[in-house]
């Protein structure tokens, strides 16, 4: 470096203020490089883009299809607002609490997701026991068998693309257990690819969503003709306030089950694999201390926060972080930011596998907390256990990051693709 | 063995014995209704909410700040509320009575 400066000065390219400016530029380049090295050392790291805004003002701004969103970034505000359904409602115009907004691509209300208490609780009571079935030993045995078979099939393959060839089949097959439908249905769901609602390059694709809607319609017809012990049949025979659930209500619940449990699980599984690839000692630790796996799963959910945020519509003029928020505007509960809040988590940017106190909001908080969490937790627990038993190390070949663009913020949520090799434990 | 009594929301009284681990784990292992322990005891789900019998509060102590913040936004919270995943079984808890909150 000194030599370059010396040559430039000697040949008259640099003098006086020019020289100072030059040094500043070089300094900046070097500094940025160090930062990049520091932050991009590991492919599995998900940096926290919200830190500065969270500390400075507590919220961020996001313009989404001319319906702007004030993103709440602090743990305390996120939890309080999630709890306060009267001021921050879910039961608004269908699609509006989702970011990016889906008001232009659907009219159907998703249940229980877009319903507020007390009705919300009545709907949840109908389906909650069904979503707790993953706690049953038979369910876990079947899930273990599925995951075991999948892992056996990919061991020592030279190169495997995790998102499409591992996480998607794993998620789809596991969903057959949750819906209690034939295993073969998973093939159809896998053929839809990772984005059921989106084709290449287009953010929201109504036509593509129709594939899912039509499929669910067919399944409802089937269940009406031949009731069985699957989730469609259960819903069709359930009563809400003394009346059978309508076809539209059943459809709403089913679409939500497909939509809410797809990208989130795929994302969590893929990020877990990339973490284990760069932390083989974690696999060893799970072998030695399998009892920490439950805590590790919670920590992964906190750190990865597979769902970045979810919106609410504001019902009355109010204030958050000394910032006025108008009635009928939108806020979002930014789970991903709350999960890195230093006022709650020590070393929030580190994965501490056995973090003992971990009040994360990765599965949401309060009334609308994730209905699929029991299923998702079992998937991840069994996955970690199975990998620890069978896999010695994982090598990352190459990967493409999946970055969410949120105006002020760029958040890495995981990968669009990641090629790895799983080496068996010998 | 440490004896711990649970009273469920439908007024069933069950006394369990444990040696170690958390009170939540003891309850979950024995299928106590209303204690699900979804998060495995890391203080993120509040599905292990109990009301400690007033006379036993001195044995359990009160909630930590993080636990209290969690409880503050839960239904049925009162001054005797605890998340029982944060109670470690030890001789000092012998004989306590816990009312399941949900
Ligand atoms: C790691 C995986 C998952 C994560 C991180 C996750 C995250 C979340 C979050 C943060 C919410 C709260 C939304 C809100 O407050 O408006 C939520 C709600 C929900 N999730 Fe999940 N989810 C996951 C997996 C699943 C699965 C597997 C299913 C179903 C198959 C599912 C179904 C739902 C449903 C139905 C709701 C709405 C509940 C309600 O409104 O009462 N999720 N999820
Ligand atoms: C209610 C029915 C739902 C519909 C119709 C729906 C629709 C969509 C659409 C269209 C996208 C693509 C957005 C884009 O490309 O920018 C998307 C992405 C996503 N959805 Fe949903 N969604 C629903 C519910 C949910 C719920 C309840 C959750 C989680 C609790 C969820 C989690 C996600 C995630 C994590 C992505 C990001 C995928 C990625 O970019 O990699 N969705 N959803
Ligand atoms: S078990 Fe989740 S908070 Fe106690």
Short mmCIF file of N, CA, C and O in Angstrom, two decimals, chain A residues 22-112:
data_model
loop_
_atom_site.label_atom_id
_atom_site.label_comp_id
_atom_site.label_asym_id
_atom_site.label_seq_id
_atom_site.Cartn_x
_atom_site.Cartn_y
_atom_site.Cartn_z
N UNK A 22 -7.65 10.59 -1.00
CA UNK A 22 -7.24 9.27 -1.45
C UNK A 22 -7.11 8.30 -0.26
O UNK A 22 -7.61 7.18 -0.28
N UNK A 23 -6.44 8.82 0.79
CA UNK A 23 -6.23 7.96 1.96
C UNK A 23 -7.57 7.56 2.59
O UNK A 23 -7.76 6.43 3.03
N UNK A 24 -8.50 8.52 2.59
CA UNK A 24 -9.80 8.25 3.17
C UNK A 24 -10.51 7.13 2.39
O UNK A 24 -11.07 6.21 2.97
N UNK A 25 -10.44 7.26 1.05
CA UNK A 25 -11.08 6.25 0.21
C UNK A 25 -10.49 4.87 0.45
O UNK A 25 -11.20 3.89 0.63
N UNK A 26 -9.14 4.84 0.45
CA UNK A 26 -8.47 3.56 0.68
C UNK A 26 -8.86 3.01 2.04
O UNK A 26 -9.18 1.82 2.20
N UNK A 27 -8.87 3.91 3.03
CA UNK A 27 -9.23 3.49 4.39
C UNK A 27 -10.60 2.85 4.40
O UNK A 27 -10.82 1.79 4.99
N UNK A 28 -11.53 3.49 3.68
CA UNK A 28 -12.90 3.00 3.65
C UNK A 28 -12.97 1.62 2.99
O UNK A 28 -13.65 0.72 3.47
N UNK A 29 -12.21 1.48 1.89
CA UNK A 29 -12.20 0.19 1.21
C UNK A 29 -11.69 -0.90 2.13
O UNK A 29 -12.30 -1.96 2.27
N UNK A 30 -10.59 -0.59 2.82
CA UNK A 30 -10.01 -1.59 3.71
C UNK A 30 -10.97 -1.93 4.84
O UNK A 30 -11.17 -3.08 5.21
N UNK A 31 -11.64 -0.87 5.38
CA UNK A 31 -12.55 -1.06 6.49
C UNK A 31 -13.73 -1.93 6.07
O UNK A 31 -14.12 -2.87 6.75
N UNK A 32 -14.28 -1.60 4.89
CA UNK A 32 -15.42 -2.37 4.40
C UNK A 32 -15.03 -3.83 4.21
O UNK A 32 -15.79 -4.74 4.50
N UNK A 33 -13.77 -4.01 3.72
CA UNK A 33 -13.34 -5.38 3.50
C UNK A 33 -13.26 -6.15 4.81
O UNK A 33 -13.67 -7.29 4.89
N UNK A 34 -12.75 -5.49 5.84
CA UNK A 34 -12.67 -6.15 7.14
C UNK A 34 -14.07 -6.49 7.62
O UNK A 34 -14.33 -7.59 8.11
N UNK A 35 -14.99 -5.53 7.45
CA UNK A 35 -16.37 -5.78 7.87
C UNK A 35 -16.93 -6.99 7.13
O UNK A 35 -17.51 -7.88 7.73
N UNK A 36 -16.72 -7.00 5.81
CA UNK A 36 -17.23 -8.11 5.02
C UNK A 36 -16.64 -9.43 5.46
O UNK A 36 -17.33 -10.42 5.57
N UNK A 37 -15.33 -9.38 5.74
CA UNK A 37 -14.70 -10.62 6.19
C UNK A 37 -15.31 -11.06 7.51
O UNK A 37 -15.60 -12.21 7.73
N UNK A 38 -15.54 -10.06 8.37
CA UNK A 38 -16.07 -10.37 9.67
C UNK A 38 -17.47 -10.95 9.52
O UNK A 38 -17.82 -11.94 10.13
N UNK A 39 -18.29 -10.31 8.67
CA UNK A 39 -19.69 -10.72 8.61
C UNK A 39 -19.96 -11.84 7.63
O UNK A 39 -20.98 -12.50 7.71
N UNK A 40 -19.08 -12.03 6.68
CA UNK A 40 -19.36 -13.08 5.70
C UNK A 40 -18.44 -14.27 5.85
O UNK A 40 -18.30 -15.07 4.95
N UNK A 41 -17.81 -14.35 7.02
CA UNK A 41 -16.91 -15.45 7.24
C UNK A 41 -17.65 -16.77 7.11
O UNK A 41 -17.16 -17.70 6.54
N UNK A 42 -18.86 -16.81 7.67
CA UNK A 42 -19.62 -18.06 7.62
C UNK A 42 -20.85 -17.89 6.75
O UNK A 42 -21.58 -16.92 6.88
N UNK A 43 -21.07 -18.89 5.89
CA UNK A 43 -22.23 -18.84 5.01
C UNK A 43 -23.52 -19.01 5.80
O UNK A 43 -24.57 -18.54 5.39
N UNK A 44 -23.44 -19.70 6.95
CA UNK A 44 -24.66 -19.98 7.69
C UNK A 44 -25.11 -18.80 8.54
O UNK A 44 -26.19 -18.83 9.12
N UNK A 45 -24.30 -17.75 8.61
CA UNK A 45 -24.70 -16.61 9.44
C UNK A 45 -25.83 -15.82 8.82
O UNK A 45 -25.85 -15.57 7.62
N UNK A 46 -26.77 -15.41 9.65
CA UNK A 46 -27.82 -14.50 9.21
C UNK A 46 -27.61 -13.20 9.97
O UNK A 46 -27.98 -13.10 11.13
N UNK A 47 -27.02 -12.18 9.33
CA UNK A 47 -26.78 -10.92 10.03
C UNK A 47 -28.11 -10.26 10.43
O UNK A 47 -29.14 -10.53 9.83
N UNK A 48 -28.04 -9.39 11.42
CA UNK A 48 -29.23 -8.68 11.90
C UNK A 48 -29.27 -7.29 11.27
O UNK A 48 -28.54 -6.41 11.68
N UNK A 49 -30.11 -7.07 10.27
CA UNK A 49 -30.12 -5.76 9.59
C UNK A 49 -30.87 -4.69 10.38
O UNK A 49 -30.86 -3.53 10.00
N UNK A 50 -31.54 -5.08 11.46
CA UNK A 50 -32.44 -4.14 12.15
C UNK A 50 -31.79 -3.42 13.33
O UNK A 50 -32.39 -2.53 13.92
N UNK A 51 -30.57 -3.83 13.68
CA UNK A 51 -29.98 -3.40 14.96
C UNK A 51 -30.01 -1.89 15.15
O UNK A 51 -30.49 -1.39 16.17
N UNK A 52 -29.53 -1.17 14.16
CA UNK A 52 -29.38 0.27 14.33
C UNK A 52 -30.75 0.94 14.50
O UNK A 52 -30.97 1.71 15.43
N UNK A 53 -31.69 0.59 13.62
CA UNK A 53 -33.03 1.19 13.70
C UNK A 53 -33.72 0.79 15.01
O UNK A 53 -34.44 1.58 15.60
N UNK A 54 -33.48 -0.43 15.44
CA UNK A 54 -34.11 -0.89 16.67
C UNK A 54 -33.63 -0.07 17.86
O UNK A 54 -34.40 0.33 18.72
N UNK A 55 -32.31 0.19 17.88
CA UNK A 55 -31.74 0.97 18.97
C UNK A 55 -32.12 2.44 18.84
O UNK A 55 -32.56 3.06 19.81
N UNK A 56 -31.97 3.01 17.64
CA UNK A 56 -32.16 4.45 17.46
C UNK A 56 -33.60 4.89 17.65
O UNK A 56 -33.88 5.83 18.35
N UNK A 57 -34.53 4.21 16.96
CA UNK A 57 -35.91 4.70 17.04
C UNK A 57 -36.93 3.61 17.35
O UNK A 57 -38.04 3.91 17.78
N UNK A 58 -36.60 2.37 17.12
CA UNK A 58 -37.52 1.30 17.51
C UNK A 58 -38.46 0.84 16.41
O UNK A 58 -39.19 -0.12 16.59
N UNK A 59 -38.44 1.55 15.27
CA UNK A 59 -39.32 1.11 14.19
C UNK A 59 -38.64 1.36 12.84
O UNK A 59 -37.65 2.07 12.74
N UNK A 60 -39.19 0.75 11.82
CA UNK A 60 -38.69 0.97 10.47
C UNK A 60 -39.86 1.24 9.56
O UNK A 60 -41.01 1.00 9.93
N UNK A 61 -39.59 1.78 8.37
CA UNK A 61 -40.67 2.07 7.43
C UNK A 61 -40.52 1.21 6.20
O UNK A 61 -39.42 1.05 5.67
N UNK A 62 -41.65 0.72 5.73
CA UNK A 62 -41.63 -0.14 4.57
C UNK A 62 -42.79 0.26 3.68
O UNK A 62 -43.93 0.33 4.14
N UNK A 63 -42.49 0.60 2.44
CA UNK A 63 -43.60 0.92 1.55
C UNK A 63 -43.95 -0.33 0.76
O UNK A 63 -43.14 -0.87 0.05
N UNK A 64 -45.19 -0.76 0.90
CA UNK A 64 -45.60 -1.99 0.22
C UNK A 64 -46.86 -1.68 -0.57
O UNK A 64 -47.93 -1.49 -0.01
N UNK A 65 -46.74 -1.61 -1.88
CA UNK A 65 -47.88 -1.39 -2.78
C UNK A 65 -48.77 -0.23 -2.32
O UNK A 65 -49.98 -0.33 -2.26
N UNK A 66 -48.12 0.89 -1.96
CA UNK A 66 -48.81 2.10 -1.51
C UNK A 66 -49.65 1.92 -0.25
O UNK A 66 -50.57 2.70 -0.01
N UNK A 67 -49.35 0.89 0.50
CA UNK A 67 -50.01 0.69 1.78
C UNK A 67 -48.90 0.50 2.81
O UNK A 67 -48.58 -0.63 3.19
N UNK A 68 -48.25 1.62 3.22
CA UNK A 68 -47.02 1.53 3.99
C UNK A 68 -47.18 0.80 5.33
O UNK A 68 -48.29 0.74 5.88
N UNK A 69 -46.07 0.27 5.79
CA UNK A 69 -46.06 -0.52 7.01
C UNK A 69 -45.03 0.08 7.97
O UNK A 69 -43.90 0.35 7.58
N UNK A 70 -45.43 0.31 9.22
CA UNK A 70 -44.46 0.67 10.26
C UNK A 70 -44.04 -0.62 10.94
O UNK A 70 -44.86 -1.28 11.58
N UNK A 71 -42.78 -0.97 10.77
CA UNK A 71 -42.31 -2.24 11.34
C UNK A 71 -41.87 -2.03 12.79
O UNK A 71 -40.99 -1.21 13.05
N UNK A 72 -42.47 -2.76 13.73
CA UNK A 72 -42.04 -2.67 15.12
C UNK A 72 -40.86 -3.61 15.32
O UNK A 72 -40.92 -4.78 14.95
N UNK A 73 -39.80 -3.07 15.93
CA UNK A 73 -38.54 -3.81 15.95
C UNK A 73 -38.12 -4.30 17.33
O UNK A 73 -37.24 -5.14 17.45
N UNK A 74 -38.72 -3.73 18.39
CA UNK A 74 -38.27 -4.10 19.73
C UNK A 74 -39.11 -5.22 20.31
O UNK A 74 -40.33 -5.25 20.14
N UNK A 75 -38.44 -6.10 21.04
CA UNK A 75 -39.08 -7.28 21.62
C UNK A 75 -40.33 -6.90 22.41
O UNK A 75 -41.40 -7.47 22.23
N UNK A 76 -40.19 -5.91 23.28
CA UNK A 76 -41.29 -5.53 24.14
C UNK A 76 -42.49 -5.01 23.33
O UNK A 76 -43.63 -5.39 23.58
N UNK A 77 -42.22 -4.14 22.37
CA UNK A 77 -43.31 -3.58 21.55
C UNK A 77 -43.98 -4.66 20.71
O UNK A 77 -45.20 -4.67 20.55
N UNK A 78 -43.17 -5.58 20.18
CA UNK A 78 -43.72 -6.66 19.36
C UNK A 78 -44.67 -7.51 20.20
O UNK A 78 -45.80 -7.80 19.79
N UNK A 79 -44.22 -7.89 21.40
CA UNK A 79 -45.08 -8.74 22.22
C UNK A 79 -46.34 -8.02 22.67
O UNK A 79 -47.45 -8.58 22.63
N UNK A 80 -46.17 -6.76 23.12
CA UNK A 80 -47.34 -5.99 23.58
C UNK A 80 -48.37 -5.83 22.47
O UNK A 80 -49.57 -5.97 22.70
N UNK A 81 -47.89 -5.50 21.28
CA UNK A 81 -48.81 -5.24 20.18
C UNK A 81 -49.46 -6.53 19.68
O UNK A 81 -50.62 -6.53 19.26
N UNK A 82 -48.71 -7.63 19.72
CA UNK A 82 -49.30 -8.92 19.34
C UNK A 82 -50.43 -9.26 20.30
O UNK A 82 -51.44 -9.85 19.92
N UNK A 83 -50.26 -8.88 21.55
CA UNK A 83 -51.26 -9.19 22.56
C UNK A 83 -52.50 -8.30 22.43
O UNK A 83 -53.61 -8.72 22.71
N UNK A 84 -52.27 -7.06 21.99
CA UNK A 84 -53.33 -6.06 21.94
C UNK A 84 -54.10 -6.12 20.63
O UNK A 84 -53.96 -5.28 19.75
N UNK A 85 -54.98 -7.12 20.52
CA UNK A 85 -55.67 -7.36 19.25
C UNK A 85 -56.73 -6.30 18.96
O UNK A 85 -57.21 -6.21 17.84
N UNK A 86 -57.11 -5.53 19.99
CA UNK A 86 -58.16 -4.54 19.75
C UNK A 86 -57.61 -3.38 18.93
O UNK A 86 -58.28 -2.87 18.03
N UNK A 87 -56.41 -2.95 19.25
CA UNK A 87 -55.80 -1.84 18.51
C UNK A 87 -55.10 -2.34 17.25
O UNK A 87 -55.05 -1.64 16.24
N UNK A 88 -54.55 -3.55 17.32
CA UNK A 88 -53.78 -4.08 16.19
C UNK A 88 -54.46 -5.36 15.72
O UNK A 88 -54.21 -6.44 16.24
N UNK A 89 -55.34 -5.23 14.73
CA UNK A 89 -56.21 -6.36 14.42
C UNK A 89 -55.68 -7.22 13.26
O UNK A 89 -54.98 -6.76 12.36
N UNK A 90 -56.07 -8.49 13.32
CA UNK A 90 -55.79 -9.44 12.24
C UNK A 90 -57.00 -9.58 11.34
O UNK A 90 -56.87 -9.89 10.16
N UNK A 91 -58.17 -9.33 11.89
CA UNK A 91 -59.42 -9.54 11.15
C UNK A 91 -59.77 -8.38 10.24
O UNK A 91 -60.91 -7.93 10.20
N UNK A 92 -58.80 -7.88 9.50
CA UNK A 92 -59.02 -6.77 8.57
C UNK A 92 -59.41 -7.32 7.20
O UNK A 92 -59.77 -8.49 7.07
N UNK A 93 -59.31 -6.49 6.18
CA UNK A 93 -59.56 -6.95 4.81
C UNK A 93 -58.63 -8.14 4.52
O UNK A 93 -57.42 -8.04 4.76
N UNK A 94 -59.17 -9.25 4.00
CA UNK A 94 -58.32 -10.43 3.79
C UNK A 94 -57.07 -10.12 2.97
O UNK A 94 -57.17 -9.44 1.96
N UNK A 95 -55.93 -10.60 3.43
CA UNK A 95 -54.67 -10.40 2.71
C UNK A 95 -53.91 -9.17 3.15
O UNK A 95 -52.73 -9.03 2.84
N UNK A 96 -54.58 -8.28 3.90
CA UNK A 96 -53.91 -7.01 4.19
C UNK A 96 -52.86 -7.14 5.30
O UNK A 96 -51.90 -6.35 5.34
N UNK A 97 -53.02 -8.10 6.20
CA UNK A 97 -52.01 -8.21 7.27
C UNK A 97 -50.76 -8.95 6.80
O UNK A 97 -49.78 -9.03 7.53
N UNK A 98 -50.80 -9.49 5.61
CA UNK A 98 -49.61 -10.15 5.09
C UNK A 98 -48.73 -9.10 4.42
O UNK A 98 -49.21 -8.19 3.77
N UNK A 99 -47.43 -9.22 4.62
CA UNK A 99 -46.47 -8.31 3.98
C UNK A 99 -45.54 -9.17 3.12
O UNK A 99 -44.87 -10.04 3.65
N UNK A 100 -45.49 -9.00 1.79
CA UNK A 100 -46.27 -8.06 0.98
C UNK A 100 -47.77 -8.40 0.94
O UNK A 100 -48.14 -9.57 0.94
N UNK A 101 -48.56 -7.34 0.85
CA UNK A 101 -50.01 -7.46 0.91
C UNK A 101 -50.57 -8.37 -0.18
O UNK A 101 -50.08 -8.38 -1.31
N UNK A 102 -51.61 -9.12 0.17
CA UNK A 102 -52.22 -10.04 -0.79
C UNK A 102 -53.64 -9.61 -1.14
O UNK A 102 -54.40 -10.41 -1.69
N UNK A 103 -54.00 -8.35 -0.86
CA UNK A 103 -55.39 -7.93 -1.11
C UNK A 103 -55.74 -8.03 -2.58
O UNK A 103 -56.91 -8.23 -2.91
N UNK A 104 -54.74 -7.92 -3.45
CA UNK A 104 -55.06 -7.97 -4.88
C UNK A 104 -55.15 -9.37 -5.45
O UNK A 104 -55.57 -9.55 -6.58
N UNK A 105 -54.75 -10.37 -4.67
CA UNK A 105 -54.79 -11.72 -5.24
C UNK A 105 -55.75 -12.66 -4.54
O UNK A 105 -55.91 -13.79 -4.96
N UNK A 106 -56.38 -12.23 -3.47
CA UNK A 106 -57.38 -13.13 -2.88
C UNK A 106 -58.45 -12.37 -2.10
O UNK A 106 -58.21 -11.27 -1.62
N UNK A 107 -59.64 -13.02 -1.99
CA UNK A 107 -60.74 -12.43 -1.23
C UNK A 107 -61.08 -13.29 -0.02
O UNK A 107 -61.74 -12.84 0.90
N UNK A 108 -60.63 -14.55 -0.06
CA UNK A 108 -61.03 -15.48 0.99
C UNK A 108 -60.29 -15.16 2.30
O UNK A 108 -59.11 -14.85 2.29
N UNK A 109 -61.04 -15.22 3.38
CA UNK A 109 -60.45 -14.98 4.70
C UNK A 109 -59.80 -16.25 5.21
O UNK A 109 -60.39 -17.33 5.18
N UNK A 110 -58.56 -16.15 5.65
CA UNK A 110 -57.86 -17.31 6.18
C UNK A 110 -58.21 -17.48 7.66
O UNK A 110 -58.14 -16.52 8.42
N UNK A 111 -58.56 -18.70 8.01
CA UNK A 111 -59.01 -18.98 9.37
C UNK A 111 -58.04 -19.92 10.05
O UNK A 111 -57.65 -20.91 9.43
N UNK A 112 -57.63 -19.65 11.27
CA UNK A 112 -58.01 -18.59 12.22
C UNK A 112 -57.15 -17.32 12.10
O UNK A 112 -57.33 -16.37 12.85
#
